[in-house]
Amino acid sequence: MIRIALAALTFVLSHAGLAETLLVGSQDEFEDAVDNLKPGDTIMLANGAWRDFEILFTGFGTAEQPITLTAETRGEVFITGQSNLRMAGKYLVVSGLIFRDGHTPTNTVISFRRTRGDPAYHSRVTETVIDRFNNPERHETDFWVMMYGRHNRFDHNHLVGKSNAGVTMAVRLDGEESRENHHRIDHNYFGPRPILGANGGETLRIGTSHHSRTDSFTVVENNYFDRCNGELEVISNKSGGNTFRGNLFFESRGTLTLRHGNGTVVENNVFLGNRADHTGGIRVINADQVVRNNYMHGLTGHRFGGALVVMNGVPNSPLNRYDPVVNAVIENNSIIDSDHVELGAGSDEERSATPTDSVFGSNLIFNEDGRNIVAVHDDVGGIEFRGNATNNVDEPALTEGFVNASLELVAADNRLLYPADGQFADVGASRELKVLDPESTGVSWYPKAGSGMRFDTGETIFIGAGEDAIFDAAAGAGAGDVIMLAPGGYLLTKTIVVDRPLTIRAAPGTASIEFERTALFEIADGGSLKLSGLTISGRAAPDVAGNSAIRTHRYSMLGNYALVVEDSTIQDLNTNHSFNFLSVARHTFADRIEIANSVFRNITGHVLSLAQETDDLGLYNGEYVSMVGSTFQNIEGAVADIYRGGTDESTFGPHFELRASSLDSVGKGSRNKSAASIRLLGVQATDIFDNVVADSRPVRVIHTVGDPVTRLGDNRLERTPEPIVREFGGQ
Amino acid sequence: MIRIALAALTFVLSHAGLAETLLVGSQDEFEDAVDNLKPGDTIMLANGAWRDFEILFTGFGTAEQPITLTAETRGEVFITGQSNLRMAGKYLVVSGLIFRDGHTPTNTVISFRRTRGDPAYHSRVTETVIDRFNNPERHETDFWVMMYGRHNRFDHNHLVGKSNAGVTMAVRLDGEESRENHHRIDHNYFGPRPILGANGGETLRIGTSHHSRTDSFTVVENNYFDRCNGELEVISNKSGGNTFRGNLFFESRGTLTLRHGNGTVVENNVFLGNRADHTGGIRVINADQVVRNNYMHGLTGHRFGGALVVMNGVPNSPLNRYDPVVNAVIENNSIIDSDHVELGAGSDEERSATPTDSVFGSNLIFNEDGRNIVAVHDDVGGIEFRGNATNNVDEPALTEGFVNASLELVAADNRLLYPADGQFADVGASRELKVLDPESTGVSWYPKAGSGMRFDTGETIFIGAGEDAIFDAAAGAGAGDVIMLAPGGYLLTKTIVVDRPLTIRAAPGTASIEFERTALFEIADGGSLKLSGLTISGRAAPDVAGNSAIRTHRYSMLGNYALVVEDSTIQDLNTNHSFNFLSVARHTFADRIEIANSVFRNITGHVLSLAQETDDLGLYNGEYVSMVGSTFQNIEGAVADIYRGGTDESTFGPHFELRASSLDSVGKGSRNKSAASIRLLGVQATDIFDNVVADSRPVRVIHTVGDPVTRLGDNRLERTPEPIVREFGGQ
């Protein structure tokens, strides 16, 4: 490359002759370069980190001579700190940038407009990476990509790890200049998005309810949605005339939802759930939708999150509710080893308009065990069923239009499954269906996400008893390491901060731990903690109210954590009142908390207090809480206090399980505001089985929103009121 | 100074001959030096910052040859980061260090012991500074100085700005080796401690209730308590046989409380309140207390926080309650221009034991206006009153033992006031009483605290209308600056972070502000905000629930902030639900919030939501809230939701005032959990006068603890229920 230094800028002659390539090394140089752009010009950002860089890229290229902003070397230009990118004008191309180690100070990282009314047209963002470029405040809303204008393309980009609130990417129809936009969103890698525990965790949204009867004409094709688990909509389609085709949804919780707008086509997509919890397929609402030749396998989602859901609508629906399904074509889809197909879903007094003028044909629904997965919630006479096939279903919900036979599936060259019997050659997805190659998405020079960090995958560190011995060992431990305690006493004068997955283990009953600070462990961002075989006492803790054995970081945490306690004894958390086993902060989130085969006794607070999101905005503090084979004695607070307020229905959790455990004198402290031994408010799935509860306050389950599943059975109550399960109201 | 380099250490020959002075430059060198100490040795820490240094200073000196740890140059050795100091052994001296820019990782900064049972004796900490060495988490409890052992001295130290929970300094009697300790605490500068808004804000505590009938024999003399405002006890004396003399209490909220233990002497102390709110004097409980020759001036405290309070006790009191006053000697105290002397205070069913065998003599109680400030709450027949004097009191509470005459006071050479008339020469404090010279306390080389930062003390910055113009101006503004807005529209795409006192001003009605983020302003640590003459609309805010016009930092804030809104209009905070004017985070604290002559309308959340401390640990979010001459229309939440839960009685606040204002359609939103137009739970002082409340939910005042004062009057209610004032229970 030839470089000629000219004043503050470095010019490089490009092969196009007059058009220039300008290598810039500072924000001032960049601004000067933008001021003097001609069609065909390229601005190259010099390699390295560009900190606090709010890029405003404007210009007017032509179809033949676009204007380009790119990296000196792809993968070696990092936009960090408080940074973002706005583009406005025509025929602009951005490529090769990496946004990471920072967040946008505005509400968007990449915006296809300068400001209201001044968008980009015929412009493209390609081969750009946004990697965990998150506002540190979990529930501060922002967006990574906002498409405005028309005829823009977003392709071959890599977006991974959005952990704060806000849709990852949105197509906006706010202004007239952004409607019927014919955007193309293709070959992107939408990498893992963790469970948000709130509304606002969609990966892609097209339109909003304000423009729900407007056409967008956006094409979304050949994108890879890898574990996009933010909330219950992976894609929220809120406009008309869009096309979703050739996309791969891998282990993603939630569905592609045709929430608003008519005339959208969903075809040739592959959904592989691998039976991960809440993996879903396609939800159909509104008129003229086509759902064709999609392949769903191993989807466990239920209710509105099923493999295929056809909703009831609201007669004369307001903009933000449900238009009825009219003239839907649902054919040649394969639904294999999945749990739920729902027809007339949501039928209630308000959603009383059943589907009409629709066809459900040539679909394959296959489950090895012959169980029926089709639920019919209302009159489906407006749907013509024809040529569908199921596998030996014992009690089919529908018979007309279904062949219920012994099917055998075999893998084709594309590794998808098809009926072996030629009789069913036209049922289900086409043998020509191509499964998207992940390597064709995103960029080659930035690795796609692997599996998450796990416990017990690192070294084992053996330590002897002594003051602060665990603190010192933890400070030096790596992710996944195990600290193995020799028998003896361990006094901690400092709180152990856990910012990586860490296991503390001892032979049960041999190692006893006391602590002098207000908490023994603090789980910080990136941390997860497993305690195995420990005996922990609170008797050396300070004489102040509100201590904890374990607490989360006091601030917002972007990383979801796991806490596992097994074969342990936790006792005498009682130096003062309100001493919890686990205290969490607002805006922290546990992916899972598992307590097994452990004893908790003499505690003046709660065992698990997951009740900090009291603003009723639909937030909560943990997804899966499980307590099995454990004993809880003399607990002044609740064994678990889980609170999920708010009336939105955007989350799958929280989930709670208590099995084969005993509670004795639980919840009777005067400060126990939950007034329960276990309080579950807004929990979506509850299983309480095979427990003994004595001399305790009742279990209280308060249903708030959604269609929560609460199962209780084989619990023995002694001098304890019956469980209270009630509806809170909500909408 | 001569330095001879020897291996890792640098030795300096000291004048003492064999004893050595060792100048050390690293933590390793320090540890080597400690391992080899002889009587008479001195370790000098090299000038500079010592980061993350947990100093363990142990050794055995002699009375003639103590062992010293000091600074190369006093005032030039800084202990920073996660650091602390423990000392154990005999005849140790520490001097000249500065702890700042960090906090202790354990529960103590300076501890007179290594660990349990291994204290220091005959040891001294002198000329040492601890300056805002605070855990960043406001309600994480720790202590700056813990005295253990016996015959130790803490003198000429400078302790300023403890802002997190926990007593600044404590004398501990936990082990036998720490009782009857004869410690001396003298000539220290206890600089300003801000209001904590919780229990745990005492400046000095001697003993705990566990050892409340144990003698400590600690002398506290000639210390300067400058604005020690943490909570309602400046000093909590919880052991017997102590002496407090010659101390100066300057504008300190709260009292010297003889909480536990018998036979303590309080004499020759000077309390200057300058009529600051809640400034108090001495509170007497237990037997054999002597309160003599103290001078109190301008103390406004009431109830248990009065200038002089003699409590009722509990018959056969448990250790942690109130032993009755027996054999108290209270004489020759001057109480001038103060508001409350309380006798038999706290009299109730439990505290039924009146003072006995006591003397109240030769005290001067002087108020210019002749009002009676003495309250008698129970039978005081067990107190002999003799030779006291008051000034022309109209309706004296007591007459026997009091001369009620026309008194004139004149200043003596010590600048204190005494009766001009020789007839009263023996009444009140002695003319020989010396007012402590602040310069004799602390150290000469570290400045004592000035007054706090204030609004409108800096430059005025004039700016014109435009996108992010206020953001840019605020980024460059200094503390106390005023940003003056020209007429026009101001759109903010970023949140303005305010981390210093800042005023934004416009001619009323000329400048209108909109914002695109979830908050317009964020008050960060060190920040305070004054808005004057602005028009703020929320209509450009994002369509998500939970926005705010102003919010605090989302994390704990050590600095208390002020918020003033005057002559402003705040409207259309309604893009989605739960949009507050002010949202605060847990563990943040407003010293004052003042709203005057402003209009608030069309708000889907609360105007002021100060209700984040829901753990009922006695915490709250703001001290003084005042709303005057303002209009509130169509507010779905409350105009103010203030929550102070918990049953302890350690705080003076919160305080609330609403005057000359109108509320129209306030509190009726379905999400308003307060179920009120104004909810005040646990507020200690409420004044609601001269307001008009129409079509609104009722005002709710819930008394929880203490003896709250709630005054309502001249309010006009239209289609609005009567205010509800009720007791919550509590203890």
PDB file of N, CA and C in Angstrom, chain B residues 67-129:
ATOM      1  N   ILE B  67       8.367   1.276  70.328  1.00  0.00           N
ATOM      2  CA  ILE B  67       8.656   1.001  68.915  1.00  0.00           C
ATOM      3  C   ILE B  67       7.712   1.842  68.071  1.00  0.00           C
ATOM      4  N   THR B  68       8.252   2.493  67.065  1.00  0.00           N
ATOM      5  CA  THR B  68       7.473   3.487  66.327  1.00  0.00           C
ATOM      6  C   THR B  68       7.355   3.125  64.848  1.00  0.00           C
ATOM      7  N   LEU B  69       6.152   3.346  64.346  1.00  0.00           N
ATOM      8  CA  LEU B  69       5.920   3.288  62.891  1.00  0.00           C
ATOM      9  C   LEU B  69       5.508   4.676  62.467  1.00  0.00           C
ATOM     10  N   THR B  70       6.259   5.264  61.548  1.00  0.00           N
ATOM     11  CA  THR B  70       5.928   6.638  61.182  1.00  0.00           C
ATOM     12  C   THR B  70       6.203   6.889  59.714  1.00  0.00           C
ATOM     13  N   ALA B  71       5.980   8.113  59.325  1.00  0.00           N
ATOM     14  CA  ALA B  71       6.162   8.504  57.920  1.00  0.00           C
ATOM     15  C   ALA B  71       7.527   9.139  57.737  1.00  0.00           C
ATOM     16  N   GLU B  72       8.101   8.938  56.557  1.00  0.00           N
ATOM     17  CA  GLU B  72       9.354   9.632  56.251  1.00  0.00           C
ATOM     18  C   GLU B  72       9.142  11.124  56.466  1.00  0.00           C
ATOM     19  N   THR B  73       8.036  11.628  55.896  1.00  0.00           N
ATOM     20  CA  THR B  73       7.627  13.009  56.158  1.00  0.00           C
ATOM     21  C   THR B  73       6.137  12.988  56.487  1.00  0.00           C
ATOM     22  N   ARG B  74       5.768  13.575  57.620  1.00  0.00           N
ATOM     23  CA  ARG B  74       4.363  13.603  57.981  1.00  0.00           C
ATOM     24  C   ARG B  74       3.574  14.329  56.895  1.00  0.00           C
ATOM     25  N   GLY B  75       2.478  13.712  56.457  1.00  0.00           N
ATOM     26  CA  GLY B  75       1.659  14.331  55.418  1.00  0.00           C
ATOM     27  C   GLY B  75       2.064  13.931  54.015  1.00  0.00           C
ATOM     28  N   GLU B  76       3.107  13.128  53.895  1.00  0.00           N
ATOM     29  CA  GLU B  76       3.506  12.726  52.545  1.00  0.00           C
ATOM     30  C   GLU B  76       3.505  11.209  52.360  1.00  0.00           C
ATOM     31  N   VAL B  77       2.932  10.516  53.315  1.00  0.00           N
ATOM     32  CA  VAL B  77       2.788   9.060  53.180  1.00  0.00           C
ATOM     33  C   VAL B  77       1.291   8.743  53.132  1.00  0.00           C
ATOM     34  N   PHE B  78       0.867   8.185  52.031  1.00  0.00           N
ATOM     35  CA  PHE B  78      -0.557   7.910  51.810  1.00  0.00           C
ATOM     36  C   PHE B  78      -0.776   6.404  51.750  1.00  0.00           C
ATOM     37  N   ILE B  79      -1.700   5.927  52.565  1.00  0.00           N
ATOM     38  CA  ILE B  79      -2.087   4.516  52.509  1.00  0.00           C
ATOM     39  C   ILE B  79      -3.388   4.482  51.715  1.00  0.00           C
ATOM     40  N   THR B  80      -3.372   3.818  50.584  1.00  0.00           N
ATOM     41  CA  THR B  80      -4.509   3.894  49.655  1.00  0.00           C
ATOM     42  C   THR B  80      -4.994   2.494  49.270  1.00  0.00           C
ATOM     43  N   GLY B  81      -6.043   2.464  48.466  1.00  0.00           N
ATOM     44  CA  GLY B  81      -6.563   1.183  47.978  1.00  0.00           C
ATOM     45  C   GLY B  81      -7.170   0.371  49.108  1.00  0.00           C
ATOM     46  N   GLN B  82      -7.038  -0.936  49.010  1.00  0.00           N
ATOM     47  CA  GLN B  82      -7.610  -1.821  50.023  1.00  0.00           C
ATOM     48  C   GLN B  82      -6.554  -2.019  51.110  1.00  0.00           C
ATOM     49  N   SER B  83      -6.639  -1.194  52.112  1.00  0.00           N
ATOM     50  CA  SER B  83      -5.576  -1.159  53.112  1.00  0.00           C
ATOM     51  C   SER B  83      -6.151  -1.027  54.508  1.00  0.00           C
ATOM     52  N   ASN B  84      -5.312  -1.356  55.500  1.00  0.00           N
ATOM     53  CA  ASN B  84      -5.689  -1.152  56.891  1.00  0.00           C
ATOM     54  C   ASN B  84      -4.461  -1.292  57.766  1.00  0.00           C
ATOM     55  N   LEU B  85      -4.651  -1.164  59.066  1.00  0.00           N
ATOM     56  CA  LEU B  85      -3.550  -1.249  60.021  1.00  0.00           C
ATOM     57  C   LEU B  85      -4.008  -2.020  61.237  1.00  0.00           C
ATOM     58  N   ARG B  86      -3.244  -3.052  61.605  1.00  0.00           N
ATOM     59  CA  ARG B  86      -3.469  -3.732  62.871  1.00  0.00           C
ATOM     60  C   ARG B  86      -2.200  -3.602  63.696  1.00  0.00           C
ATOM     61  N   MET B  87      -2.372  -3.376  64.986  1.00  0.00           N
ATOM     62  CA  MET B  87      -1.200  -3.318  65.850  1.00  0.00           C
ATOM     63  C   MET B  87      -1.439  -4.204  67.058  1.00  0.00           C
ATOM     64  N   ALA B  88      -0.393  -4.898  67.477  1.00  0.00           N
ATOM     65  CA  ALA B  88      -0.492  -5.793  68.624  1.00  0.00           C
ATOM     66  C   ALA B  88       0.857  -5.882  69.289  1.00  0.00           C
ATOM     67  N   GLY B  89       0.824  -5.943  70.625  1.00  0.00           N
ATOM     68  CA  GLY B  89       2.069  -6.006  71.383  1.00  0.00           C
ATOM     69  C   GLY B  89       2.031  -4.953  72.480  1.00  0.00           C
ATOM     70  N   LYS B  90       3.183  -4.335  72.755  1.00  0.00           N
ATOM     71  CA  LYS B  90       3.236  -3.334  73.820  1.00  0.00           C
ATOM     72  C   LYS B  90       4.079  -2.135  73.411  1.00  0.00           C
ATOM     73  N   TYR B  91       3.697  -1.001  73.902  1.00  0.00           N
ATOM     74  CA  TYR B  91       4.465   0.227  73.682  1.00  0.00           C
ATOM     75  C   TYR B  91       4.789   0.429  72.211  1.00  0.00           C
ATOM     76  N   LEU B  92       3.744   0.475  71.447  1.00  0.00           N
ATOM     77  CA  LEU B  92       3.874   0.763  70.016  1.00  0.00           C
ATOM     78  C   LEU B  92       3.352   2.174  69.757  1.00  0.00           C
ATOM     79  N   VAL B  93       3.952   2.859  68.822  1.00  0.00           N
ATOM     80  CA  VAL B  93       3.480   4.187  68.442  1.00  0.00           C
ATOM     81  C   VAL B  93       3.357   4.251  66.918  1.00  0.00           C
ATOM     82  N   VAL B  94       2.218   4.707  66.470  1.00  0.00           N
ATOM     83  CA  VAL B  94       2.031   4.939  65.037  1.00  0.00           C
ATOM     84  C   VAL B  94       1.762   6.415  64.846  1.00  0.00           C
ATOM     85  N   SER B  95       2.419   7.031  63.876  1.00  0.00           N
ATOM     86  CA  SER B  95       2.164   8.450  63.648  1.00  0.00           C
ATOM     87  C   SER B  95       2.383   8.836  62.196  1.00  0.00           C
ATOM     88  N   GLY B  96       1.720   9.894  61.818  1.00  0.00           N
ATOM     89  CA  GLY B  96       2.058  10.582  60.568  1.00  0.00           C
ATOM     90  C   GLY B  96       1.505   9.991  59.292  1.00  0.00           C
ATOM     91  N   LEU B  97       0.609   9.005  59.374  1.00  0.00           N
ATOM     92  CA  LEU B  97       0.093   8.369  58.156  1.00  0.00           C
ATOM     93  C   LEU B  97      -1.199   9.032  57.693  1.00  0.00           C
ATOM     94  N   ILE B  98      -1.474   8.910  56.418  1.00  0.00           N
ATOM     95  CA  ILE B  98      -2.740   9.379  55.857  1.00  0.00           C
ATOM     96  C   ILE B  98      -3.422   8.220  55.131  1.00  0.00           C
ATOM     97  N   PHE B  99      -4.611   7.849  55.600  1.00  0.00           N
ATOM     98  CA  PHE B  99      -5.417   6.857  54.889  1.00  0.00           C
ATOM     99  C   PHE B  99      -6.414   7.596  54.012  1.00  0.00           C
ATOM    100  N   ARG B 100      -6.296   7.427  52.739  1.00  0.00           N
ATOM    101  CA  ARG B 100      -7.327   8.005  51.868  1.00  0.00           C
ATOM    102  C   ARG B 100      -7.326   7.307  50.510  1.00  0.00           C
ATOM    103  N   ASP B 101      -8.327   7.618  49.689  1.00  0.00           N
ATOM    104  CA  ASP B 101      -8.450   7.022  48.353  1.00  0.00           C
ATOM    105  C   ASP B 101      -8.507   5.499  48.422  1.00  0.00           C
ATOM    106  N   GLY B 102      -9.335   5.008  49.282  1.00  0.00           N
ATOM    107  CA  GLY B 102      -9.492   3.560  49.368  1.00  0.00           C
ATOM    108  C   GLY B 102     -10.414   3.200  50.503  1.00  0.00           C
ATOM    109  N   HIS B 103     -10.354   1.958  50.929  1.00  0.00           N
ATOM    110  CA  HIS B 103     -11.146   1.513  52.068  1.00  0.00           C
ATOM    111  C   HIS B 103     -10.570   0.204  52.582  1.00  0.00           C
ATOM    112  N   THR B 104     -10.981  -0.179  53.783  1.00  0.00           N
ATOM    113  CA  THR B 104     -10.474  -1.430  54.337  1.00  0.00           C
ATOM    114  C   THR B 104     -11.206  -2.623  53.727  1.00  0.00           C
ATOM    115  N   PRO B 105     -10.454  -3.690  53.408  1.00  0.00           N
ATOM    116  CA  PRO B 105     -11.129  -4.913  52.949  1.00  0.00           C
ATOM    117  C   PRO B 105     -11.706  -5.713  54.111  1.00  0.00           C
ATOM    118  N   THR B 106     -11.301  -5.400  55.333  1.00  0.00           N
ATOM    119  CA  THR B 106     -11.848  -6.069  56.517  1.00  0.00           C
ATOM    120  C   THR B 106     -12.871  -5.142  57.155  1.00  0.00           C
ATOM    121  N   ASN B 107     -13.203  -5.365  58.410  1.00  0.00           N
ATOM    122  CA  ASN B 107     -14.206  -4.489  59.006  1.00  0.00           C
ATOM    123  C   ASN B 107     -13.617  -3.272  59.716  1.00  0.00           C
ATOM    124  N   THR B 108     -12.309  -3.074  59.693  1.00  0.00           N
ATOM    125  CA  THR B 108     -11.692  -1.994  60.443  1.00  0.00           C
ATOM    126  C   THR B 108     -10.514  -1.394  59.682  1.00  0.00           C
ATOM    127  N   VAL B 109     -10.352  -0.080  59.797  1.00  0.00           N
ATOM    128  CA  VAL B 109      -9.178   0.558  59.195  1.00  0.00           C
ATOM    129  C   VAL B 109      -7.993   0.468  60.162  1.00  0.00           C
ATOM    130  N   ILE B 110      -8.161   0.987  61.370  1.00  0.00           N
ATOM    131  CA  ILE B 110      -7.089   0.898  62.366  1.00  0.00           C
ATOM    132  C   ILE B 110      -7.600   0.087  63.542  1.00  0.00           C
ATOM    133  N   SER B 111      -6.978  -1.043  63.782  1.00  0.00           N
ATOM    134  CA  SER B 111      -7.412  -1.918  64.859  1.00  0.00           C
ATOM    135  C   SER B 111      -6.285  -2.098  65.860  1.00  0.00           C
ATOM    136  N   PHE B 112      -6.621  -1.889  67.143  1.00  0.00           N
ATOM    137  CA  PHE B 112      -5.614  -2.094  68.190  1.00  0.00           C
ATOM    138  C   PHE B 112      -5.552  -3.572  68.584  1.00  0.00           C
ATOM    139  N   ARG B 113      -5.614  -4.458  67.610  1.00  0.00           N
ATOM    140  CA  ARG B 113      -5.352  -5.858  67.876  1.00  0.00           C
ATOM    141  C   ARG B 113      -4.992  -6.548  66.558  1.00  0.00           C
ATOM    142  N   ARG B 114      -4.300  -7.670  66.692  1.00  0.00           N
ATOM    143  CA  ARG B 114      -3.995  -8.468  65.511  1.00  0.00           C
ATOM    144  C   ARG B 114      -5.200  -9.320  65.175  1.00  0.00           C
ATOM    145  N   THR B 115      -5.655 -10.073  66.177  1.00  0.00           N
ATOM    146  CA  THR B 115      -6.857 -10.872  66.035  1.00  0.00           C
ATOM    147  C   THR B 115      -7.422 -11.049  67.436  1.00  0.00           C
ATOM    148  N   ARG B 116      -8.518 -11.753  67.540  1.00  0.00           N
ATOM    149  CA  ARG B 116      -9.180 -11.942  68.828  1.00  0.00           C
ATOM    150  C   ARG B 116      -8.166 -12.393  69.891  1.00  0.00           C
ATOM    151  N   GLY B 117      -8.117 -11.677  71.015  1.00  0.00           N
ATOM    152  CA  GLY B 117      -7.244 -12.097  72.116  1.00  0.00           C
ATOM    153  C   GLY B 117      -5.808 -11.630  72.012  1.00  0.00           C
ATOM    154  N   ASP B 118      -5.463 -10.936  70.948  1.00  0.00           N
ATOM    155  CA  ASP B 118      -4.068 -10.480  70.786  1.00  0.00           C
ATOM    156  C   ASP B 118      -4.044  -8.978  70.500  1.00  0.00           C
ATOM    157  N   PRO B 119      -4.273  -8.169  71.572  1.00  0.00           N
ATOM    158  CA  PRO B 119      -4.386  -6.727  71.359  1.00  0.00           C
ATOM    159  C   PRO B 119      -3.057  -5.992  71.570  1.00  0.00           C
ATOM    160  N   ALA B 120      -3.138  -4.687  71.450  1.00  0.00           N
ATOM    161  CA  ALA B 120      -2.018  -3.814  71.813  1.00  0.00           C
ATOM    162  C   ALA B 120      -2.274  -3.239  73.209  1.00  0.00           C
ATOM    163  N   TYR B 121      -1.184  -3.008  73.936  1.00  0.00           N
ATOM    164  CA  TYR B 121      -1.246  -2.373  75.254  1.00  0.00           C
ATOM    165  C   TYR B 121      -0.277  -1.199  75.250  1.00  0.00           C
ATOM    166  N   HIS B 122      -0.598  -0.202  76.063  1.00  0.00           N
ATOM    167  CA  HIS B 122       0.306   0.948  76.204  1.00  0.00           C
ATOM    168  C   HIS B 122       0.757   1.477  74.850  1.00  0.00           C
ATOM    169  N   SER B 123      -0.170   1.470  73.915  1.00  0.00           N
ATOM    170  CA  SER B 123       0.212   1.870  72.563  1.00  0.00           C
ATOM    171  C   SER B 123      -0.568   3.094  72.122  1.00  0.00           C
ATOM    172  N   ARG B 124      -0.084   3.712  71.082  1.00  0.00           N
ATOM    173  CA  ARG B 124      -0.586   5.029  70.736  1.00  0.00           C
ATOM    174  C   ARG B 124      -0.669   5.194  69.218  1.00  0.00           C
ATOM    175  N   VAL B 125      -1.764   5.794  68.787  1.00  0.00           N
ATOM    176  CA  VAL B 125      -1.854   6.253  67.401  1.00  0.00           C
ATOM    177  C   VAL B 125      -2.017   7.764  67.458  1.00  0.00           C
ATOM    178  N   THR B 126      -1.137   8.463  66.789  1.00  0.00           N
ATOM    179  CA  THR B 126      -1.157   9.921  66.881  1.00  0.00           C
ATOM    180  C   THR B 126      -0.855  10.542  65.530  1.00  0.00           C
ATOM    181  N   GLU B 127      -1.372  11.741  65.353  1.00  0.00           N
ATOM    182  CA  GLU B 127      -1.112  12.479  64.111  1.00  0.00           C
ATOM    183  C   GLU B 127      -1.331  11.624  62.876  1.00  0.00           C
ATOM    184  N   THR B 128      -2.426  10.917  62.871  1.00  0.00           N
ATOM    185  CA  THR B 128      -2.772  10.106  61.705  1.00  0.00           C
ATOM    186  C   THR B 128      -4.096  10.606  61.135  1.00  0.00           C
ATOM    187  N   VAL B 129      -4.194  10.568  59.839  1.00  0.00           N
ATOM    188  CA  VAL B 129      -5.368  11.098  59.141  1.00  0.00           C
ATOM    189  C   VAL B 129      -6.133   9.953  58.487  1.00  0.00           C
TER     190      VAL B 129
END
